[in-house]
Amino acid sequence: MPKVTFKTAMVQKLLGKKIPLDKLQERIFMIGSDLDRIDEQEIEVEIFPNRPDMLSEQGFARALSAFMGISPGIRQYAVKKSGEHCTVEKTLKMWPYAVTCIVKGLSLDDEKIRDIIQVQEKLAVTFCRNRKKGGLGIYPLDKIHFPIKFTTMPPDQIKFRPLEADQILNGRQILSRHPTGKKYGHIIEEQKEFPVFIDSQGSVLSMPPIINSHDVGKITESTKDVFLEATGPDLNTLTVAINILATTLADMGGQIYSMEVRYADRKLIIPELSSGEMKVEPEYVNRMLGTELKVHEIKELLQRMGMNYVNGKAVIPAYRADILHPFDIVEDIAIAFGYENFTPVIPKVATIAQQSAMESFKSTLANFLIGLGFVEANTYHLTNAQSLTSRMNTVASYISIDNSVNENFDVVRSWLLPSLMGVLSENTHNELPQKVFEIGRCFTEDSGPESGVRETEKLALVWAGNEVTFTDIKQVFGWICRNLGEDVPVRESLHMSFIPGRAAEARLGGKMLAMMGEIRPEVLESWQLSTPVVALELNVSMIHEHIQNKLR
Amino acid sequence: MDAQNVAETLTLNERKILKALSNPMLIGAIQRATGLQDVEINRAVMWLKNKKVVHVDEQVKDIIVLGKNGELYRKTGLPERRFLQAVQTPGTLQEISDSTKLSSQELQISLGALRQKKAIVAKRKAELEISLTPEGEKLLKQDFPEELFLKKQFPLSLSEISAKELPVLESLKRRKDIVVSSAVKVRNVFLTEFGKRVKSEMKDAQDVLEKLTPQIIKSGSYQGKSFRRYDVEASVPDIFAGKRHFVNQAVSYARQIWLELGFKEMEGPIVSTGFWNFDALFTAQDHPVREMQDTFYLKSPAKGRLPDKKLVASVKAVHEHGGNTGSLGWRYNWSPEEAEKNVLRTHTTVLSAQTLAKLKEWPAKYFSVGKCFRNEALDWSHLFEFNQSEGIVVDKDVNFKHLLGYLKIFFTKMGYPKIRFRPAYFPYTELSLEVDVFHPVQKKWLELGGAGIFRPEVVEPLLGEPVPVLAWGVGFDRVITTYYSITDLRDLYKNDIKKTREARLWLE
């Protein structure tokens, strides 16, 4: 979630009221944002991704001021016509839209410029998904000569001095040399031509969504009037983004001027700040919330969320991006009502409880093994290839994770015994004997399940002690089988983790149910163990299925 | 305990000591009187002392003990005695050496000692010949003071040595390994006043039974006798039995709560396609959570199969334009390839989605407690595996207040009656909320996870009808670590056997 920092004094000033910090803190939580820190200087807050309109100080204060009842209802923004236009001349298929407008009469200072840059960046990172869904630009108006066109050019013909660079670069050079070019170049690098804004004198304003020109695309404290643009693949995202930017600047004291954006097949007047509407029945609201709200109460609550309610319709400001369904309106009503004001109720829904047969079986088995004096372990499902193979002196197939950030945990386990060898390895300083078991899920490739991965519950059991022998582990296996009502013969087998002649397996319907034996000294050494260990691994899923079938 | 009770607790060795004890008595003397081993006496005296039957006065004293040569000469006689006897027949030093087998060093010492006693003279003939003096003749018939000294009972305390004996001791100390003085603890055992009463209450040994045996039971010989009384308050060594892991105890407890509330348990795979983990839960394909740094993707099989076409088509429709739900949708081109990617489930909500897809009738209540995964570097405050307690309630009449009700009752049963709800955001719920519980001892709020009502964009493709579905996926590792005062999350998986053995049971 995007984290933003606001000046406490600025937010207080925008609220028009000095609110005590603890009250402010409580209200910020309850409006739906995660407050990290608040003090006299700063408010550090995580804005939920569905509320990009709260990413600026102005937008945040606007929402809070309505929520706290200081100025409820929809804030109106007057839009004047600028008479200017932008022609969308030629576009990339993957980057077809542009919207532009103008804001005049700003008086900027360091703090306001910081806030503008913050909201522009956070919108690009979150709402526009790291510019993949759109890029935004702000330019000092006095450097630009209208009309403007949005078009594409071969990269080596695009030549301008990008922001903060000391020389003129072409399109390709920007992608390979400029830090911003390197970071976002992947979005357009495969295209034959790159998008550009060009003014009537032929100056390149910017190469969206990568970077503005240093000469005509940098705002300073002396900037009074600005030109805004947003380009990208999704028109809806762009109009909301430019609405958020324009209203933020308007809240800073600017006057919004619309521009005409001319496409081959249509003309858009930007920004389009008229409110949206969504039909929401009071009955639906009350049914979902368990309330008995009257129409006027719903209206009051929606006004607290910076909206309105007229003729059974919610009126939604043009900078709200998150309203997809009437259900979203219901949530806003609940937030305005205050989550703390709902009384928790247990409904009279009669249903019959039922444990999962497997979970119940695992639990029974675990509690039963306790009786043998075994301590239960709890290990990670993720491990590494060495643990499953070479450290066990064997080969085994396993499923790798493509992108694990932990190099010691980049494989999901295919068998369980290595995890318990790991447990013994971590416990060499503790008293002997050590008897440990775990029941857990193991993963193998299998085209049967939808994912192509078979998940099997397995039991592994290790017994480390100076006197342990094969007899001990065979007795354990026998005890388990007898108590499950099964008589499964144990046959000598060869398994590279066990001492030859001291390894055995048990099969059920020809399939391997269990293996057991004395662990080879080479394996003990690879786990830094100097105590004899006997071990058992048993397929819990298999025996469970077998028993279920028998019961049926 | 009174004197009689204490008397009944006495072991055989304690009795022996008590019987032999004259007031006061050195440990060595007790040993001689009872014939018990050192360790037996020490242990029994300690017990008696703990029972306040005896008082032990412990002093550090200089004592004289026999050295290796001292022990030897006590048996074989001092070298000068053997020398003296040999010179009854005058002879050369060589001849004396041959007949006495004394070492040259012993010969030298003997010569010096006997000369000092004026017991021998040496006359020069062909060689030096040694013979007895009349004083020597006399000494043949009486003990040397050194010999008298060696006959004493060792160890000797300095106070037991007379002024006359002191020069003898000094001369012996100068010789090698005959007597050695050392500082030792001397313990004098006194019978206390209480001890005297205990002693008088002591029964005859044959009337006190130590161990109950099958013979005693069968023969009835216990009748009329008493069993030695144990000190049942004394500490005993710890034993270790088998035990469930504490995390699984907590998991079992949480499962039990949902069962008590009438929920059915869901189960399902950990490896899931993105379709179930994200798409069916209305998480747009460009949502940051689907990026590589947050979610574990499988290398191979990198992709799984999508479920039946109808479901896939309606999930695609809600993503692209809201389908029939009245929603605007996320408005982008939904890609089946993205949905096929295999992930380790990031939430147990996968199971809820799969359950809804199969559900035929409601009301219905389901839960699961299971492992979830996120691609996070392991450190004290981050784990890549975590437990989640998942639940859904499907019924046409349930609402937001009921969601709060289930969460409240669950956490009350987990031991946290004070609970608060804050607005939150998840792509698949509306009326999304974050649950915090108040820890009554640590006086702080613990953030435990999210809940909400599934969006119509989730429910309608899966269930086919717009029925309200309350849903939650709350973590409770925080509850476990708090309960066990664990500050490093990795300790949940460390499996230190000693700690597992010592961790108290999960009791709420």
PDB file of C-alpha atoms in Angstrom, chain B residues 313-508:
ATOM      1  CA  ALA B 313     -15.901 -17.493 -18.725  1.00  0.00           C
ATOM      2  CA  SER B 314     -17.876 -15.843 -15.955  1.00  0.00           C
ATOM      3  CA  VAL B 315     -14.736 -14.960 -13.980  1.00  0.00           C
ATOM      4  CA  LYS B 316     -13.283 -13.446 -17.151  1.00  0.00           C
ATOM      5  CA  ALA B 317     -16.511 -11.487 -17.653  1.00  0.00           C
ATOM      6  CA  VAL B 318     -16.557  -9.937 -14.159  1.00  0.00           C
ATOM      7  CA  HIS B 319     -12.934  -8.901 -14.505  1.00  0.00           C
ATOM      8  CA  GLU B 320     -13.459  -7.343 -17.912  1.00  0.00           C
ATOM      9  CA  HIS B 321     -16.828  -5.639 -17.507  1.00  0.00           C
ATOM     10  CA  GLY B 322     -18.516  -6.875 -14.345  1.00  0.00           C
ATOM     11  CA  GLY B 323     -20.454  -9.682 -16.039  1.00  0.00           C
ATOM     12  CA  ASN B 324     -24.036  -9.819 -14.840  1.00  0.00           C
ATOM     13  CA  THR B 325     -23.253  -8.451 -11.426  1.00  0.00           C
ATOM     14  CA  GLY B 326     -24.047  -4.797 -12.063  1.00  0.00           C
ATOM     15  CA  SER B 327     -20.377  -4.001 -11.550  1.00  0.00           C
ATOM     16  CA  LEU B 328     -18.151  -2.058 -13.905  1.00  0.00           C
ATOM     17  CA  GLY B 329     -15.410  -4.676 -13.542  1.00  0.00           C
ATOM     18  CA  TRP B 330     -11.713  -3.887 -13.703  1.00  0.00           C
ATOM     19  CA  ARG B 331     -11.969  -3.053 -17.426  1.00  0.00           C
ATOM     20  CA  TYR B 332      -8.955  -4.817 -18.956  1.00  0.00           C
ATOM     21  CA  ASN B 333      -8.302  -7.883 -21.090  1.00  0.00           C
ATOM     22  CA  TRP B 334      -8.264 -10.923 -18.821  1.00  0.00           C
ATOM     23  CA  SER B 335      -5.613 -13.495 -19.716  1.00  0.00           C
ATOM     24  CA  PRO B 336      -6.118 -17.229 -19.124  1.00  0.00           C
ATOM     25  CA  GLU B 337      -2.321 -17.734 -19.234  1.00  0.00           C
ATOM     26  CA  GLU B 338      -1.883 -15.522 -16.198  1.00  0.00           C
ATOM     27  CA  ALA B 339      -4.604 -17.475 -14.378  1.00  0.00           C
ATOM     28  CA  GLU B 340      -2.920 -20.820 -15.115  1.00  0.00           C
ATOM     29  CA  LYS B 341       0.254 -19.954 -13.218  1.00  0.00           C
ATOM     30  CA  ASN B 342       0.836 -22.174 -10.198  1.00  0.00           C
ATOM     31  CA  VAL B 343       1.429 -20.477  -6.857  1.00  0.00           C
ATOM     32  CA  LEU B 344       1.748 -21.515  -3.246  1.00  0.00           C
ATOM     33  CA  ARG B 345      -1.540 -20.254  -1.898  1.00  0.00           C
ATOM     34  CA  THR B 346      -1.220 -16.798  -0.389  1.00  0.00           C
ATOM     35  CA  HIS B 347      -4.371 -17.196   1.679  1.00  0.00           C
ATOM     36  CA  THR B 348      -6.754 -19.979   2.673  1.00  0.00           C
ATOM     37  CA  THR B 349      -9.429 -17.938   0.912  1.00  0.00           C
ATOM     38  CA  VAL B 350      -8.586 -20.227  -2.027  1.00  0.00           C
ATOM     39  CA  LEU B 351     -10.454 -22.937  -0.147  1.00  0.00           C
ATOM     40  CA  SER B 352     -13.469 -20.681   0.329  1.00  0.00           C
ATOM     41  CA  ALA B 353     -13.563 -19.965  -3.404  1.00  0.00           C
ATOM     42  CA  GLN B 354     -13.341 -23.675  -4.218  1.00  0.00           C
ATOM     43  CA  THR B 355     -16.023 -24.479  -1.657  1.00  0.00           C
ATOM     44  CA  LEU B 356     -18.391 -21.868  -3.066  1.00  0.00           C
ATOM     45  CA  ALA B 357     -17.853 -23.258  -6.564  1.00  0.00           C
ATOM     46  CA  LYS B 358     -19.128 -26.648  -5.373  1.00  0.00           C
ATOM     47  CA  LEU B 359     -21.828 -25.415  -3.000  1.00  0.00           C
ATOM     48  CA  LYS B 360     -25.367 -26.425  -3.910  1.00  0.00           C
ATOM     49  CA  GLU B 361     -27.431 -25.273  -0.960  1.00  0.00           C
ATOM     50  CA  TRP B 362     -27.302 -22.797   1.887  1.00  0.00           C
ATOM     51  CA  PRO B 363     -27.292 -21.692   4.698  1.00  0.00           C
ATOM     52  CA  ALA B 364     -23.804 -23.063   4.977  1.00  0.00           C
ATOM     53  CA  LYS B 365     -20.849 -22.350   7.243  1.00  0.00           C
ATOM     54  CA  TYR B 366     -17.312 -23.473   6.469  1.00  0.00           C
ATOM     55  CA  PHE B 367     -13.929 -23.023   8.085  1.00  0.00           C
ATOM     56  CA  SER B 368     -10.351 -24.076   7.659  1.00  0.00           C
ATOM     57  CA  VAL B 369      -7.144 -23.528   9.552  1.00  0.00           C
ATOM     58  CA  GLY B 370      -4.191 -23.831   7.236  1.00  0.00           C
ATOM     59  CA  LYS B 371      -0.803 -22.734   6.054  1.00  0.00           C
ATOM     60  CA  CYS B 372      -0.355 -19.855   3.645  1.00  0.00           C
ATOM     61  CA  PHE B 373       2.767 -18.537   1.958  1.00  0.00           C
ATOM     62  CA  ARG B 374       4.329 -15.245   0.966  1.00  0.00           C
ATOM     63  CA  ASN B 375       7.678 -14.693  -0.655  1.00  0.00           C
ATOM     64  CA  GLU B 376       9.410 -12.948   2.179  1.00  0.00           C
ATOM     65  CA  ALA B 377      13.019 -13.008   3.380  1.00  0.00           C
ATOM     66  CA  LEU B 378      13.233 -14.886   6.640  1.00  0.00           C
ATOM     67  CA  ASP B 379      14.076 -12.843   9.718  1.00  0.00           C
ATOM     68  CA  TRP B 380      12.908 -12.428  13.284  1.00  0.00           C
ATOM     69  CA  SER B 381       9.738 -10.627  12.283  1.00  0.00           C
ATOM     70  CA  HIS B 382       9.038 -12.231   8.886  1.00  0.00           C
ATOM     71  CA  LEU B 383       8.170 -15.787   7.942  1.00  0.00           C
ATOM     72  CA  PHE B 384       7.307 -17.139   4.520  1.00  0.00           C
ATOM     73  CA  GLU B 385       4.733 -19.523   6.028  1.00  0.00           C
ATOM     74  CA  PHE B 386       1.893 -18.544   8.305  1.00  0.00           C
ATOM     75  CA  ASN B 387      -1.307 -19.998   9.698  1.00  0.00           C
ATOM     76  CA  GLN B 388      -4.635 -18.557   8.720  1.00  0.00           C
ATOM     77  CA  SER B 389      -8.046 -19.235  10.124  1.00  0.00           C
ATOM     78  CA  GLU B 390     -10.519 -18.973   7.304  1.00  0.00           C
ATOM     79  CA  GLY B 391     -14.278 -18.923   7.434  1.00  0.00           C
ATOM     80  CA  ILE B 392     -17.318 -18.262   5.295  1.00  0.00           C
ATOM     81  CA  VAL B 393     -21.002 -18.036   6.111  1.00  0.00           C
ATOM     82  CA  VAL B 394     -23.382 -18.297   3.170  1.00  0.00           C
ATOM     83  CA  ASP B 395     -26.962 -17.286   3.732  1.00  0.00           C
ATOM     84  CA  LYS B 396     -29.401 -14.898   2.115  1.00  0.00           C
ATOM     85  CA  ASP B 397     -30.118 -13.209   5.442  1.00  0.00           C
ATOM     86  CA  VAL B 398     -26.637 -12.565   6.823  1.00  0.00           C
ATOM     87  CA  ASN B 399     -25.242  -9.070   7.064  1.00  0.00           C
ATOM     88  CA  PHE B 400     -22.318  -6.995   8.304  1.00  0.00           C
ATOM     89  CA  LYS B 401     -23.335  -7.230  11.971  1.00  0.00           C
ATOM     90  CA  HIS B 402     -23.242 -11.015  11.742  1.00  0.00           C
ATOM     91  CA  LEU B 403     -19.716 -10.848  10.323  1.00  0.00           C
ATOM     92  CA  LEU B 404     -18.684  -8.850  13.373  1.00  0.00           C
ATOM     93  CA  GLY B 405     -20.529 -11.343  15.587  1.00  0.00           C
ATOM     94  CA  TYR B 406     -18.622 -14.399  14.340  1.00  0.00           C
ATOM     95  CA  LEU B 407     -15.277 -12.638  14.653  1.00  0.00           C
ATOM     96  CA  LYS B 408     -16.138 -11.430  18.123  1.00  0.00           C
ATOM     97  CA  ILE B 409     -17.133 -14.884  19.363  1.00  0.00           C
ATOM     98  CA  PHE B 410     -14.092 -16.562  17.787  1.00  0.00           C
ATOM     99  CA  PHE B 411     -11.619 -14.208  19.402  1.00  0.00           C
ATOM    100  CA  THR B 412     -13.460 -14.221  22.704  1.00  0.00           C
ATOM    101  CA  LYS B 413     -13.042 -17.998  22.708  1.00  0.00           C
ATOM    102  CA  MET B 414      -9.373 -17.566  21.760  1.00  0.00           C
ATOM    103  CA  GLY B 415      -9.010 -15.505  24.935  1.00  0.00           C
ATOM    104  CA  TYR B 416      -9.449 -12.003  23.546  1.00  0.00           C
ATOM    105  CA  PRO B 417     -12.862 -10.631  24.492  1.00  0.00           C
ATOM    106  CA  LYS B 418     -11.897  -7.059  23.621  1.00  0.00           C
ATOM    107  CA  ILE B 419     -11.913  -6.618  19.879  1.00  0.00           C
ATOM    108  CA  ARG B 420     -12.145  -3.713  17.440  1.00  0.00           C
ATOM    109  CA  PHE B 421     -12.820  -3.378  13.735  1.00  0.00           C
ATOM    110  CA  ARG B 422     -11.238  -0.868  11.367  1.00  0.00           C
ATOM    111  CA  PRO B 423     -12.024  -0.221   7.710  1.00  0.00           C
ATOM    112  CA  ALA B 424      -9.618  -1.989   5.369  1.00  0.00           C
ATOM    113  CA  TYR B 425      -9.243  -2.824   1.710  1.00  0.00           C
ATOM    114  CA  PHE B 426      -9.154  -6.191  -0.053  1.00  0.00           C
ATOM    115  CA  PRO B 427      -9.973  -6.682  -3.723  1.00  0.00           C
ATOM    116  CA  TYR B 428     -12.454  -9.480  -2.994  1.00  0.00           C
ATOM    117  CA  THR B 429     -14.491  -8.075  -0.129  1.00  0.00           C
ATOM    118  CA  GLU B 430     -16.496  -4.997   0.546  1.00  0.00           C
ATOM    119  CA  LEU B 431     -17.211  -3.743   4.018  1.00  0.00           C
ATOM    120  CA  SER B 432     -13.652  -4.878   4.381  1.00  0.00           C
ATOM    121  CA  LEU B 433     -12.300  -4.677   7.847  1.00  0.00           C
ATOM    122  CA  GLU B 434      -9.204  -5.275   9.864  1.00  0.00           C
ATOM    123  CA  VAL B 435      -9.541  -7.097  13.183  1.00  0.00           C
ATOM    124  CA  ASP B 436      -7.500  -6.000  16.201  1.00  0.00           C
ATOM    125  CA  VAL B 437      -7.693  -7.697  19.578  1.00  0.00           C
ATOM    126  CA  PHE B 438      -6.585  -6.169  22.840  1.00  0.00           C
ATOM    127  CA  HIS B 439      -3.965  -8.040  24.805  1.00  0.00           C
ATOM    128  CA  PRO B 440      -5.014  -7.630  28.424  1.00  0.00           C
ATOM    129  CA  VAL B 441      -1.556  -8.193  29.921  1.00  0.00           C
ATOM    130  CA  GLN B 442       0.638  -6.435  27.383  1.00  0.00           C
ATOM    131  CA  LYS B 443      -1.979  -3.659  27.077  1.00  0.00           C
ATOM    132  CA  LYS B 444      -1.643  -3.397  23.338  1.00  0.00           C
ATOM    133  CA  TRP B 445      -3.694  -4.066  20.233  1.00  0.00           C
ATOM    134  CA  LEU B 446      -2.644  -6.983  18.024  1.00  0.00           C
ATOM    135  CA  GLU B 447      -3.517  -6.778  14.321  1.00  0.00           C
ATOM    136  CA  LEU B 448      -4.856 -10.173  13.348  1.00  0.00           C
ATOM    137  CA  GLY B 449      -6.187  -9.975   9.852  1.00  0.00           C
ATOM    138  CA  GLY B 450      -8.916  -9.206   7.463  1.00  0.00           C
ATOM    139  CA  ALA B 451     -12.568  -9.905   6.901  1.00  0.00           C
ATOM    140  CA  GLY B 452     -15.472  -8.652   4.871  1.00  0.00           C
ATOM    141  CA  ILE B 453     -18.400  -9.677   2.740  1.00  0.00           C
ATOM    142  CA  PHE B 454     -17.421 -11.235  -0.570  1.00  0.00           C
ATOM    143  CA  ARG B 455     -18.034  -8.875  -3.456  1.00  0.00           C
ATOM    144  CA  PRO B 456     -20.784  -9.838  -5.900  1.00  0.00           C
ATOM    145  CA  GLU B 457     -17.996 -10.125  -8.496  1.00  0.00           C
ATOM    146  CA  VAL B 458     -16.640 -13.028  -6.407  1.00  0.00           C
ATOM    147  CA  VAL B 459     -19.875 -14.716  -5.403  1.00  0.00           C
ATOM    148  CA  GLU B 460     -21.914 -14.653  -8.574  1.00  0.00           C
ATOM    149  CA  PRO B 461     -19.504 -16.524 -10.867  1.00  0.00           C
ATOM    150  CA  LEU B 462     -18.821 -19.144  -8.171  1.00  0.00           C
ATOM    151  CA  LEU B 463     -22.261 -19.603  -6.679  1.00  0.00           C
ATOM    152  CA  GLY B 464     -24.428 -18.487  -9.568  1.00  0.00           C
ATOM    153  CA  GLU B 465     -26.525 -16.285  -7.286  1.00  0.00           C
ATOM    154  CA  PRO B 466     -25.968 -13.015  -5.441  1.00  0.00           C
ATOM    155  CA  VAL B 467     -26.077 -14.446  -1.928  1.00  0.00           C
ATOM    156  CA  PRO B 468     -24.234 -12.607   0.848  1.00  0.00           C
ATOM    157  CA  VAL B 469     -21.119 -14.491   1.915  1.00  0.00           C
ATOM    158  CA  LEU B 470     -19.392 -13.397   5.110  1.00  0.00           C
ATOM    159  CA  ALA B 471     -15.698 -14.166   4.893  1.00  0.00           C
ATOM    160  CA  TRP B 472     -12.591 -13.839   6.984  1.00  0.00           C
ATOM    161  CA  GLY B 473      -8.993 -14.922   6.872  1.00  0.00           C
ATOM    162  CA  VAL B 474      -7.432 -14.038  10.146  1.00  0.00           C
ATOM    163  CA  GLY B 475      -3.892 -14.796  11.157  1.00  0.00           C
ATOM    164  CA  PHE B 476      -3.298 -16.214  14.551  1.00  0.00           C
ATOM    165  CA  ASP B 477       0.462 -16.716  14.651  1.00  0.00           C
ATOM    166  CA  ARG B 478       0.492 -13.413  16.536  1.00  0.00           C
ATOM    167  CA  VAL B 479      -1.808 -14.932  19.142  1.00  0.00           C
ATOM    168  CA  ILE B 480       0.525 -17.934  19.483  1.00  0.00           C
ATOM    169  CA  THR B 481       3.719 -15.896  19.746  1.00  0.00           C
ATOM    170  CA  THR B 482       2.108 -13.611  22.277  1.00  0.00           C
ATOM    171  CA  TYR B 483       0.849 -16.547  24.329  1.00  0.00           C
ATOM    172  CA  TYR B 484       4.301 -18.128  24.424  1.00  0.00           C
ATOM    173  CA  SER B 485       6.184 -14.799  24.732  1.00  0.00           C
ATOM    174  CA  ILE B 486       8.040 -15.552  21.500  1.00  0.00           C
ATOM    175  CA  THR B 487       9.764 -12.505  20.063  1.00  0.00           C
ATOM    176  CA  ASP B 488      11.483 -14.217  17.125  1.00  0.00           C
ATOM    177  CA  LEU B 489       8.860 -15.641  14.747  1.00  0.00           C
ATOM    178  CA  ARG B 490      11.312 -18.288  13.541  1.00  0.00           C
ATOM    179  CA  ASP B 491      11.000 -19.941  16.955  1.00  0.00           C
ATOM    180  CA  LEU B 492       7.608 -21.257  15.782  1.00  0.00           C
ATOM    181  CA  TYR B 493       9.546 -23.617  13.505  1.00  0.00           C
ATOM    182  CA  LYS B 494      12.795 -24.011  15.416  1.00  0.00           C
ATOM    183  CA  ASN B 495      11.764 -27.249  17.123  1.00  0.00           C
ATOM    184  CA  ASP B 496      14.190 -26.970  20.004  1.00  0.00           C
ATOM    185  CA  ILE B 497      13.201 -30.164  21.803  1.00  0.00           C
ATOM    186  CA  LYS B 498      14.001 -28.689  25.186  1.00  0.00           C
ATOM    187  CA  LYS B 499      11.736 -25.704  24.526  1.00  0.00           C
ATOM    188  CA  THR B 500       8.987 -27.878  23.075  1.00  0.00           C
ATOM    189  CA  ARG B 501       9.145 -30.026  26.188  1.00  0.00           C
ATOM    190  CA  GLU B 502       9.055 -27.013  28.476  1.00  0.00           C
ATOM    191  CA  ALA B 503       6.374 -25.000  26.652  1.00  0.00           C
ATOM    192  CA  ARG B 504       3.192 -25.091  28.670  1.00  0.00           C
ATOM    193  CA  LEU B 505       0.041 -26.543  27.178  1.00  0.00           C
ATOM    194  CA  TRP B 506      -2.277 -24.316  25.148  1.00  0.00           C
ATOM    195  CA  LEU B 507      -4.973 -23.455  27.662  1.00  0.00           C
ATOM    196  CA  GLU B 508      -7.511 -20.705  27.247  1.00  0.00           C
TER     197      GLU B 508
END
